[in-house]
Coordinates of C-alpha atoms in Angstrom, one line a residue:
A1 CA 0.3 -22.1 -9.4
P2 CA 0.8 -18.9 -7.4
P3 CA -2.1 -16.5 -7.4
A4 CA -2.2 -14.0 -10.2
S5 CA -3.4 -11.2 -7.8
L6 CA -3.8 -10.4 -4.2
D7 CA -7.1 -8.9 -3.1
Y8 CA -7.2 -6.8 0.2
G9 CA -10.6 -5.2 -0.2
I10 CA -10.0 -1.7 -1.6
L11 CA -6.4 -2.6 -2.5
K12 CA -5.7 -5.1 -5.3
I13 CA -2.2 -6.1 -6.3
D14 CA -1.8 -7.7 -9.8
L15 CA 1.3 -9.9 -9.5
V16 CA 1.6 -10.7 -13.2
Q17 CA 1.5 -7.1 -14.5
R18 CA 2.9 -5.7 -11.2
R19 CA 0.0 -3.2 -11.0
V20 CA -1.8 -1.8 -8.0
R21 CA -5.3 -0.5 -7.8
L22 CA -6.7 1.4 -4.8
R23 CA -10.4 2.0 -4.7
G24 CA -10.5 1.0 -8.3
Q25 CA -8.0 3.5 -9.4
L26 CA -4.7 2.4 -10.9
I27 CA -1.8 3.7 -8.8
E28 CA 1.4 4.5 -10.7
L29 CA 4.2 3.0 -8.5
T30 CA 8.0 2.7 -9.1
P31 CA 9.4 -0.9 -9.0
Q32 CA 10.7 -0.1 -5.5
E33 CA 7.3 1.2 -4.2
Y34 CA 5.6 -1.9 -5.7
S35 CA 8.0 -4.3 -4.0
L36 CA 7.6 -2.5 -0.7
L37 CA 3.8 -2.5 -0.8
Y38 CA 3.8 -6.2 -1.8
V39 CA 6.1 -7.1 1.1
L40 CA 3.9 -5.1 3.5
A41 CA 0.8 -6.8 2.2
Q42 CA 2.3 -10.3 2.4
A43 CA 3.1 -9.6 6.1
D44 CA -0.7 -9.8 6.8
G45 CA -0.8 -6.7 9.0
E46 CA 2.3 -7.7 11.1
P47 CA 4.8 -4.9 11.6
L48 CA 8.2 -5.4 9.9
S49 CA 11.4 -3.8 10.8
R50 CA 13.3 -1.6 8.3
S51 CA 16.0 -4.2 7.8
E52 CA 13.4 -7.0 7.3
L53 CA 11.6 -4.9 4.8
L54 CA 14.8 -4.2 3.0
R55 CA 15.8 -7.9 3.0
R56 CA 12.4 -9.0 1.6
A57 CA 11.8 -6.2 -0.9
W58 CA 15.3 -6.0 -2.3
P59 CA 17.3 -9.1 -1.4
D60 CA 20.4 -7.9 -3.3
S61 CA 20.4 -4.4 -1.8
I62 CA 23.2 -3.2 0.3
D63 CA 21.4 0.0 1.1
N64 CA 21.1 1.4 4.6
P65 CA 17.7 0.3 6.1
R66 CA 16.9 4.0 6.5
T67 CA 16.3 4.2 2.8
I68 CA 13.0 2.3 3.6
D69 CA 11.8 5.6 5.1
T70 CA 12.2 7.4 1.8
H71 CA 10.3 4.8 -0.1
V72 CA 7.5 4.7 2.5
L73 CA 7.1 8.4 2.3
S74 CA 6.8 8.3 -1.5
L75 CA 4.4 5.4 -1.3
R76 CA 2.3 7.2 1.2
K77 CA 2.0 10.2 -1.1
K78 CA 0.3 7.9 -3.6
V79 CA -1.9 5.8 -1.4
E80 CA -2.9 7.9 1.6
V81 CA -5.8 10.4 1.7
D82 CA -3.5 12.6 3.9
P83 CA 0.2 11.4 3.7
R84 CA 1.0 13.4 6.9
Q85 CA -1.6 11.3 8.8
P86 CA -1.2 7.9 7.3
I87 CA -3.8 5.3 8.0
L88 CA -2.9 2.6 5.5
I89 CA 0.9 2.4 6.0
Q90 CA 1.4 2.9 9.7
T91 CA 4.6 3.6 11.6
V92 CA 5.1 1.2 14.5
R93 CA 7.3 2.9 17.1
N94 CA 10.6 1.2 17.6
V95 CA 9.7 -1.5 15.1
G96 CA 9.1 -0.3 11.6
Y97 CA 6.0 -0.3 9.4
R98 CA 2.8 -2.2 8.9
L99 CA 0.0 -2.2 6.4
N100 CA -3.3 -1.6 8.2
L101 CA -5.4 -4.3 6.6
E102 CA -8.5 -3.3 8.7
M103 CA -8.6 0.0 6.8
L104 CA -8.6 -1.8 3.5
K105 CA -12.0 -3.4 4.1
P106 CA -14.5 -1.6 2.0
D107 CA -16.9 -0.9 4.9
S108 CA -14.2 0.6 7.2
W109 CA -14.2 4.0 5.5
T110 CA -16.1 6.5 7.5
P111 CA -18.5 8.9 5.8
R112 CA -16.2 11.7 6.7
L113 CA -13.5 10.2 4.5
N114 CA -15.9 9.4 1.8
D115 CA -16.9 13.0 1.6
Q116 CA -13.4 13.9 0.4
H117 CA -13.7 11.3 -2.3
P118 CA -17.0 11.8 -4.1
P119 CA -17.7 8.9 -6.4
L120 CA -16.8 9.6 -10.0
S121 CA -19.9 10.3 -12.0
V122 CA -20.7 7.3 -14.1
R123 CA -21.5 8.1 -17.7
V124 CA -24.3 5.8 -19.0
S125 CA -23.7 5.0 -22.6
S126 CA -26.9 5.4 -24.5

């Protein structure tokens, strides 16, 4: 049986419910964004061209491969600390995009980044 979920450190993809969690937070994705993230994750860090991403994420689509850019932008707004300086979904010049699996390892976040995301205070139920 295929796995029910994919675990990439701080990124977890639930294949059954088509849900994505980043740093434990549920990320609301459109079906297109989910498919795109899934395909990037499956590529195991390898860069994929726009046309390859389009073919894998939406096999029936006749869209221009440039529509991938739009979906990548909207996906970055949801998963990146700073979408203008993406570190998870990287642009590979003259190729396309890749998911930076190194940055998904829990210990790869520098203290500087952690400062921007203070841990949510945990309420202890009495």
